[in-house]
Amino acid sequence: MQLLRRCFIVISLCHGLAKDISVGGVGLLVPAEKTNPNKIIVVFDKTNRLAVKVMYRR
């Protein structure tokens, strides 16, 4: 999946992997060197996108 950031334009941040998808949220694995903002857009494919708020980081 691809992670995007919305400013004045949509900017690609990096690619990641979904670790866990459940009622409680989605666990994502992203490269450690990337600093992601608190609000991002997760793109699964051409038609499925989610605007998400990062709640926990480790």
PDB file of N, CA, C and O in Angstrom:
ATOM      1  N   MET A   1       0.825  -1.151   0.000  1.00  0.00           N
ATOM      2  CA  MET A   1       0.000   0.000   0.000  1.00  0.00           C
ATOM      3  C   MET A   1       0.881   1.230   0.000  1.00  0.00           C
ATOM      4  O   MET A   1       2.052   1.159   0.346  1.00  0.00           O
ATOM      5  N   GLN A   2       0.302   2.334  -0.385  1.00  0.00           N
ATOM      6  CA  GLN A   2       1.034   3.590  -0.461  1.00  0.00           C
ATOM      7  C   GLN A   2       0.490   4.562   0.579  1.00  0.00           C
ATOM      8  O   GLN A   2      -0.701   4.590   0.843  1.00  0.00           O
ATOM      9  N   LEU A   3       1.372   5.332   1.196  1.00  0.00           N
ATOM     10  CA  LEU A   3       0.973   6.341   2.166  1.00  0.00           C
ATOM     11  C   LEU A   3       1.155   7.714   1.545  1.00  0.00           C
ATOM     12  O   LEU A   3       2.207   8.011   0.979  1.00  0.00           O
ATOM     13  N   LEU A   4       0.117   8.538   1.651  1.00  0.00           N
ATOM     14  CA  LEU A   4       0.129   9.875   1.073  1.00  0.00           C
ATOM     15  C   LEU A   4      -0.073  10.918   2.149  1.00  0.00           C
ATOM     16  O   LEU A   4      -0.650  10.639   3.198  1.00  0.00           O
ATOM     17  N   ARG A   5       0.374  12.123   1.873  1.00  0.00           N
ATOM     18  CA  ARG A   5       0.139  13.264   2.746  1.00  0.00           C
ATOM     19  C   ARG A   5      -0.553  14.340   1.935  1.00  0.00           C
ATOM     20  O   ARG A   5      -0.164  14.627   0.822  1.00  0.00           O
ATOM     21  N   ARG A   6      -1.583  14.943   2.517  1.00  0.00           N
ATOM     22  CA  ARG A   6      -2.316  15.986   1.823  1.00  0.00           C
ATOM     23  C   ARG A   6      -1.890  17.345   2.368  1.00  0.00           C
ATOM     24  O   ARG A   6      -2.076  17.645   3.536  1.00  0.00           O
ATOM     25  N   CYS A   7      -1.279  18.149   1.529  1.00  0.00           N
ATOM     26  CA  CYS A   7      -0.958  19.548   1.854  1.00  0.00           C
ATOM     27  C   CYS A   7      -1.819  20.372   0.906  1.00  0.00           C
ATOM     28  O   CYS A   7      -3.021  20.197   0.889  1.00  0.00           O
ATOM     29  N   PHE A   8      -1.206  21.210   0.157  1.00  0.00           N
ATOM     30  CA  PHE A   8      -1.913  21.888  -0.926  1.00  0.00           C
ATOM     31  C   PHE A   8      -2.099  20.921  -2.084  1.00  0.00           C
ATOM     32  O   PHE A   8      -3.038  21.011  -2.842  1.00  0.00           O
ATOM     33  N   ILE A   9      -1.161  19.970  -2.186  1.00  0.00           N
ATOM     34  CA  ILE A   9      -1.239  18.880  -3.151  1.00  0.00           C
ATOM     35  C   ILE A   9      -1.013  17.572  -2.393  1.00  0.00           C
ATOM     36  O   ILE A   9      -0.572  17.574  -1.252  1.00  0.00           O
ATOM     37  N   VAL A  10      -1.301  16.456  -3.031  1.00  0.00           N
ATOM     38  CA  VAL A  10      -1.101  15.151  -2.399  1.00  0.00           C
ATOM     39  C   VAL A  10       0.320  14.688  -2.700  1.00  0.00           C
ATOM     40  O   VAL A  10       0.741  14.635  -3.850  1.00  0.00           O
ATOM     41  N   ILE A  11       1.085  14.358  -1.646  1.00  0.00           N
ATOM     42  CA  ILE A  11       2.479  13.964  -1.769  1.00  0.00           C
ATOM     43  C   ILE A  11       2.632  12.512  -1.308  1.00  0.00           C
ATOM     44  O   ILE A  11       2.140  12.142  -0.244  1.00  0.00           O
ATOM     45  N   SER A  12       3.338  11.714  -2.088  1.00  0.00           N
ATOM     46  CA  SER A  12       3.610  10.334  -1.701  1.00  0.00           C
ATOM     47  C   SER A  12       4.712  10.304  -0.646  1.00  0.00           C
ATOM     48  O   SER A  12       5.764  10.910  -0.823  1.00  0.00           O
ATOM     49  N   LEU A  13       4.459   9.621   0.475  1.00  0.00           N
ATOM     50  CA  LEU A  13       5.444   9.508   1.554  1.00  0.00           C
ATOM     51  C   LEU A  13       6.298   8.266   1.406  1.00  0.00           C
ATOM     52  O   LEU A  13       7.516   8.331   1.445  1.00  0.00           O
ATOM     53  N   CYS A  14       5.660   7.105   1.288  1.00  0.00           N
ATOM     54  CA  CYS A  14       6.381   5.842   1.181  1.00  0.00           C
ATOM     55  C   CYS A  14       5.381   4.728   0.917  1.00  0.00           C
ATOM     56  O   CYS A  14       4.188   4.948   0.871  1.00  0.00           O
ATOM     57  N   HIS A  15       5.896   3.519   0.773  1.00  0.00           N
ATOM     58  CA  HIS A  15       5.066   2.326   0.668  1.00  0.00           C
ATOM     59  C   HIS A  15       5.158   1.571   1.986  1.00  0.00           C
ATOM     60  O   HIS A  15       6.155   1.646   2.690  1.00  0.00           O
ATOM     61  N   GLY A  16       4.094   0.859   2.323  1.00  0.00           N
ATOM     62  CA  GLY A  16       4.066   0.102   3.563  1.00  0.00           C
ATOM     63  C   GLY A  16       3.302  -1.195   3.402  1.00  0.00           C
ATOM     64  O   GLY A  16       2.760  -1.484   2.341  1.00  0.00           O
ATOM     65  N   LEU A  17       3.250  -1.980   4.458  1.00  0.00           N
ATOM     66  CA  LEU A  17       2.532  -3.247   4.490  1.00  0.00           C
ATOM     67  C   LEU A  17       1.506  -3.214   5.610  1.00  0.00           C
ATOM     68  O   LEU A  17       1.787  -2.725   6.700  1.00  0.00           O
ATOM     69  N   ALA A  18       0.315  -3.761   5.341  1.00  0.00           N
ATOM     70  CA  ALA A  18      -0.707  -3.891   6.384  1.00  0.00           C
ATOM     71  C   ALA A  18      -0.385  -5.133   7.206  1.00  0.00           C
ATOM     72  O   ALA A  18      -0.304  -6.235   6.681  1.00  0.00           O
ATOM     73  N   LYS A  19      -0.173  -4.949   8.503  1.00  0.00           N
ATOM     74  CA  LYS A  19       0.165  -6.048   9.404  1.00  0.00           C
ATOM     75  C   LYS A  19      -1.097  -6.677   9.975  1.00  0.00           C
ATOM     76  O   LYS A  19      -1.191  -7.880  10.125  1.00  0.00           O
ATOM     77  N   ASP A  20      -2.071  -5.837  10.299  1.00  0.00           N
ATOM     78  CA  ASP A  20      -3.282  -6.311  10.953  1.00  0.00           C
ATOM     79  C   ASP A  20      -4.416  -5.344  10.626  1.00  0.00           C
ATOM     80  O   ASP A  20      -4.247  -4.133  10.736  1.00  0.00           O
ATOM     81  N   ILE A  21      -5.554  -5.882  10.217  1.00  0.00           N
ATOM     82  CA  ILE A  21      -6.742  -5.062   9.979  1.00  0.00           C
ATOM     83  C   ILE A  21      -7.852  -5.637  10.846  1.00  0.00           C
ATOM     84  O   ILE A  21      -8.186  -6.809  10.738  1.00  0.00           O
ATOM     85  N   SER A  22      -8.398  -4.800  11.754  1.00  0.00           N
ATOM     86  CA  SER A  22      -9.444  -5.265  12.656  1.00  0.00           C
ATOM     87  C   SER A  22     -10.375  -4.101  12.983  1.00  0.00           C
ATOM     88  O   SER A  22     -10.199  -2.995  12.488  1.00  0.00           O
ATOM     89  N   VAL A  23     -11.334  -4.349  13.836  1.00  0.00           N
ATOM     90  CA  VAL A  23     -12.270  -3.306  14.264  1.00  0.00           C
ATOM     91  C   VAL A  23     -11.520  -2.176  14.975  1.00  0.00           C
ATOM     92  O   VAL A  23     -11.871  -1.010  14.853  1.00  0.00           O
ATOM     93  N   GLY A  24     -10.442  -2.511  15.666  1.00  0.00           N
ATOM     94  CA  GLY A  24      -9.666  -1.516  16.406  1.00  0.00           C
ATOM     95  C   GLY A  24      -8.774  -0.644  15.545  1.00  0.00           C
ATOM     96  O   GLY A  24      -8.238   0.345  16.005  1.00  0.00           O
ATOM     97  N   GLY A  25      -8.565  -1.006  14.296  1.00  0.00           N
ATOM     98  CA  GLY A  25      -7.725  -0.204  13.416  1.00  0.00           C
ATOM     99  C   GLY A  25      -6.881  -1.067  12.496  1.00  0.00           C
ATOM    100  O   GLY A  25      -7.126  -2.253  12.337  1.00  0.00           O
ATOM    101  N   VAL A  26      -5.883  -0.444  11.900  1.00  0.00           N
ATOM    102  CA  VAL A  26      -4.986  -1.112  10.968  1.00  0.00           C
ATOM    103  C   VAL A  26      -3.562  -0.972  11.485  1.00  0.00           C
ATOM    104  O   VAL A  26      -3.136   0.122  11.836  1.00  0.00           O
ATOM    105  N   GLY A  27      -2.839  -2.062  11.550  1.00  0.00           N
ATOM    106  CA  GLY A  27      -1.415  -2.018  11.891  1.00  0.00           C
ATOM    107  C   GLY A  27      -0.614  -1.925  10.617  1.00  0.00           C
ATOM    108  O   GLY A  27      -0.767  -2.752   9.722  1.00  0.00           O
ATOM    109  N   LEU A  28       0.235  -0.912  10.488  1.00  0.00           N
ATOM    110  CA  LEU A  28       1.035  -0.715   9.289  1.00  0.00           C
ATOM    111  C   LEU A  28       2.512  -0.839   9.613  1.00  0.00           C
ATOM    112  O   LEU A  28       2.967  -0.405  10.668  1.00  0.00           O
ATOM    113  N   LEU A  29       3.264  -1.409   8.699  1.00  0.00           N
ATOM    114  CA  LEU A  29       4.714  -1.463   8.790  1.00  0.00           C
ATOM    115  C   LEU A  29       5.268  -0.529   7.720  1.00  0.00           C
ATOM    116  O   LEU A  29       4.986  -0.705   6.534  1.00  0.00           O
ATOM    117  N   VAL A  30       6.019   0.477   8.139  1.00  0.00           N
ATOM    118  CA  VAL A  30       6.617   1.440   7.210  1.00  0.00           C
ATOM    119  C   VAL A  30       8.104   1.552   7.512  1.00  0.00           C
ATOM    120  O   VAL A  30       8.546   1.215   8.610  1.00  0.00           O
ATOM    121  N   PRO A  31       8.912   2.013   6.554  1.00  0.00           N
ATOM    122  CA  PRO A  31      10.350   2.157   6.804  1.00  0.00           C
ATOM    123  C   PRO A  31      10.632   3.063   7.999  1.00  0.00           C
ATOM    124  O   PRO A  31       9.985   4.085   8.184  1.00  0.00           O
ATOM    125  N   ALA A  32      11.602   2.687   8.828  1.00  0.00           N
ATOM    126  CA  ALA A  32      11.909   3.418  10.057  1.00  0.00           C
ATOM    127  C   ALA A  32      12.467   4.808   9.791  1.00  0.00           C
ATOM    128  O   ALA A  32      12.311   5.700  10.611  1.00  0.00           O
ATOM    129  N   GLU A  33      13.111   5.010   8.649  1.00  0.00           N
ATOM    130  CA  GLU A  33      13.708   6.316   8.379  1.00  0.00           C
ATOM    131  C   GLU A  33      12.679   7.358   7.950  1.00  0.00           C
ATOM    132  O   GLU A  33      12.983   8.529   7.860  1.00  0.00           O
ATOM    133  N   LYS A  34      11.457   6.941   7.718  1.00  0.00           N
ATOM    134  CA  LYS A  34      10.408   7.876   7.318  1.00  0.00           C
ATOM    135  C   LYS A  34       9.747   8.481   8.551  1.00  0.00           C
ATOM    136  O   LYS A  34       9.418   7.787   9.497  1.00  0.00           O
ATOM    137  N   THR A  35       9.555   9.793   8.549  1.00  0.00           N
ATOM    138  CA  THR A  35       8.809  10.482   9.591  1.00  0.00           C
ATOM    139  C   THR A  35       7.444  10.804   9.011  1.00  0.00           C
ATOM    140  O   THR A  35       7.321  11.632   8.116  1.00  0.00           O
ATOM    141  N   ASN A  36       6.429  10.117   9.497  1.00  0.00           N
ATOM    142  CA  ASN A  36       5.084  10.298   8.964  1.00  0.00           C
ATOM    143  C   ASN A  36       4.286  11.248   9.837  1.00  0.00           C
ATOM    144  O   ASN A  36       4.405  11.221  11.057  1.00  0.00           O
ATOM    145  N   PRO A  37       3.453  12.087   9.235  1.00  0.00           N
ATOM    146  CA  PRO A  37       2.622  13.008  10.008  1.00  0.00           C
ATOM    147  C   PRO A  37       1.521  12.263  10.761  1.00  0.00           C
ATOM    148  O   PRO A  37       1.336  11.059  10.588  1.00  0.00           O
ATOM    149  N   ASN A  38       0.762  12.978  11.569  1.00  0.00           N
ATOM    150  CA  ASN A  38      -0.310  12.362  12.359  1.00  0.00           C
ATOM    151  C   ASN A  38      -1.539  12.020  11.534  1.00  0.00           C
ATOM    152  O   ASN A  38      -2.323  11.174  11.931  1.00  0.00           O
ATOM    153  N   LYS A  39      -1.730  12.678  10.405  1.00  0.00           N
ATOM    154  CA  LYS A  39      -2.859  12.377   9.519  1.00  0.00           C
ATOM    155  C   LYS A  39      -2.299  12.035   8.149  1.00  0.00           C
ATOM    156  O   LYS A  39      -1.562  12.822   7.566  1.00  0.00           O
ATOM    157  N   ILE A  40      -2.655  10.835   7.662  1.00  0.00           N
ATOM    158  CA  ILE A  40      -2.175  10.375   6.366  1.00  0.00           C
ATOM    159  C   ILE A  40      -3.318   9.754   5.585  1.00  0.00           C
ATOM    160  O   ILE A  40      -4.397   9.506   6.135  1.00  0.00           O
ATOM    161  N   ILE A  41      -3.081   9.478   4.325  1.00  0.00           N
ATOM    162  CA  ILE A  41      -4.030   8.772   3.466  1.00  0.00           C
ATOM    163  C   ILE A  41      -3.392   7.441   3.095  1.00  0.00           C
ATOM    164  O   ILE A  41      -2.270   7.408   2.607  1.00  0.00           O
ATOM    165  N   VAL A  42      -4.092   6.349   3.347  1.00  0.00           N
ATOM    166  CA  VAL A  42      -3.618   5.013   3.008  1.00  0.00           C
ATOM    167  C   VAL A  42      -4.331   4.589   1.728  1.00  0.00           C
ATOM    168  O   VAL A  42      -5.551   4.580   1.671  1.00  0.00           O
ATOM    169  N   VAL A  43      -3.549   4.244   0.696  1.00  0.00           N
ATOM    170  CA  VAL A  43      -4.096   3.837  -0.597  1.00  0.00           C
ATOM    171  C   VAL A  43      -3.874   2.339  -0.761  1.00  0.00           C
ATOM    172  O   VAL A  43      -2.732   1.886  -0.818  1.00  0.00           O
ATOM    173  N   PHE A  44      -4.968   1.584  -0.816  1.00  0.00           N
ATOM    174  CA  PHE A  44      -4.889   0.140  -0.984  1.00  0.00           C
ATOM    175  C   PHE A  44      -4.782  -0.241  -2.457  1.00  0.00           C
ATOM    176  O   PHE A  44      -4.037  -1.113  -2.833  1.00  0.00           O
ATOM    177  N   ASP A  45      -5.602   0.389  -3.303  1.00  0.00           N
ATOM    178  CA  ASP A  45      -5.566   0.188  -4.749  1.00  0.00           C
ATOM    179  C   ASP A  45      -6.169   1.429  -5.410  1.00  0.00           C
ATOM    180  O   ASP A  45      -6.316   2.454  -4.752  1.00  0.00           O
ATOM    181  N   LYS A  46      -6.526   1.335  -6.685  1.00  0.00           N
ATOM    182  CA  LYS A  46      -6.993   2.519  -7.417  1.00  0.00           C
ATOM    183  C   LYS A  46      -8.290   3.101  -6.863  1.00  0.00           C
ATOM    184  O   LYS A  46      -8.539   4.291  -6.983  1.00  0.00           O
ATOM    185  N   THR A  47      -9.130   2.290  -6.230  1.00  0.00           N
ATOM    186  CA  THR A  47     -10.436   2.773  -5.776  1.00  0.00           C
ATOM    187  C   THR A  47     -10.582   2.850  -4.258  1.00  0.00           C
ATOM    188  O   THR A  47     -11.504   3.485  -3.774  1.00  0.00           O
ATOM    189  N   ASN A  48      -9.706   2.214  -3.495  1.00  0.00           N
ATOM    190  CA  ASN A  48      -9.851   2.160  -2.040  1.00  0.00           C
ATOM    191  C   ASN A  48      -8.791   2.996  -1.335  1.00  0.00           C
ATOM    192  O   ASN A  48      -7.604   2.667  -1.377  1.00  0.00           O
ATOM    193  N   ARG A  49      -9.248   4.076  -0.679  1.00  0.00           N
ATOM    194  CA  ARG A  49      -8.383   4.967   0.094  1.00  0.00           C
ATOM    195  C   ARG A  49      -9.025   5.231   1.442  1.00  0.00           C
ATOM    196  O   ARG A  49     -10.237   5.284   1.562  1.00  0.00           O
ATOM    197  N   LEU A  50      -8.189   5.427   2.449  1.00  0.00           N
ATOM    198  CA  LEU A  50      -8.670   5.793   3.778  1.00  0.00           C
ATOM    199  C   LEU A  50      -7.880   6.979   4.289  1.00  0.00           C
ATOM    200  O   LEU A  50      -6.651   6.977   4.237  1.00  0.00           O
ATOM    201  N   ALA A  51      -8.575   7.979   4.782  1.00  0.00           N
ATOM    202  CA  ALA A  51      -7.922   9.066   5.509  1.00  0.00           C
ATOM    203  C   ALA A  51      -7.845   8.624   6.965  1.00  0.00           C
ATOM    204  O   ALA A  51      -8.866   8.275   7.557  1.00  0.00           O
ATOM    205  N   VAL A  52      -6.641   8.556   7.518  1.00  0.00           N
ATOM    206  CA  VAL A  52      -6.469   7.979   8.856  1.00  0.00           C
ATOM    207  C   VAL A  52      -5.734   8.957   9.779  1.00  0.00           C
ATOM    208  O   VAL A  52      -5.019   9.842   9.339  1.00  0.00           O
ATOM    209  N   LYS A  53      -5.928   8.744  11.067  1.00  0.00           N
ATOM    210  CA  LYS A  53      -5.218   9.477  12.100  1.00  0.00           C
ATOM    211  C   LYS A  53      -4.320   8.475  12.824  1.00  0.00           C
ATOM    212  O   LYS A  53      -4.786   7.438  13.298  1.00  0.00           O
ATOM    213  N   VAL A  54      -3.035   8.765  12.921  1.00  0.00           N
ATOM    214  CA  VAL A  54      -2.086   7.875  13.590  1.00  0.00           C
ATOM    215  C   VAL A  54      -2.302   8.012  15.089  1.00  0.00           C
ATOM    216  O   VAL A  54      -2.221   9.088  15.654  1.00  0.00           O
ATOM    217  N   MET A  55      -2.584   6.885  15.730  1.00  0.00           N
ATOM    218  CA  MET A  55      -2.879   6.882  17.157  1.00  0.00           C
ATOM    219  C   MET A  55      -1.715   6.354  18.000  1.00  0.00           C
ATOM    220  O   MET A  55      -1.599   6.681  19.165  1.00  0.00           O
ATOM    221  N   TYR A  56      -0.870   5.519  17.422  1.00  0.00           N
ATOM    222  CA  TYR A  56       0.175   4.865  18.185  1.00  0.00           C
ATOM    223  C   TYR A  56       1.365   4.597  17.264  1.00  0.00           C
ATOM    224  O   TYR A  56       1.179   4.216  16.119  1.00  0.00           O
ATOM    225  N   ARG A  57       2.552   4.800  17.769  1.00  0.00           N
ATOM    226  CA  ARG A  57       3.783   4.524  17.014  1.00  0.00           C
ATOM    227  C   ARG A  57       4.742   3.744  17.910  1.00  0.00           C
ATOM    228  O   ARG A  57       4.801   3.981  19.097  1.00  0.00           O
ATOM    229  N   ARG A  58       5.473   2.839  17.290  1.00  0.00           N
ATOM    230  CA  ARG A  58       6.498   2.116  18.034  1.00  0.00           C
ATOM    231  C   ARG A  58       7.620   1.758  17.101  1.00  0.00           C
ATOM    232  O   ARG A  58       7.467   1.436  15.992  1.00  0.00           O
TER     233      ARG A  58
END
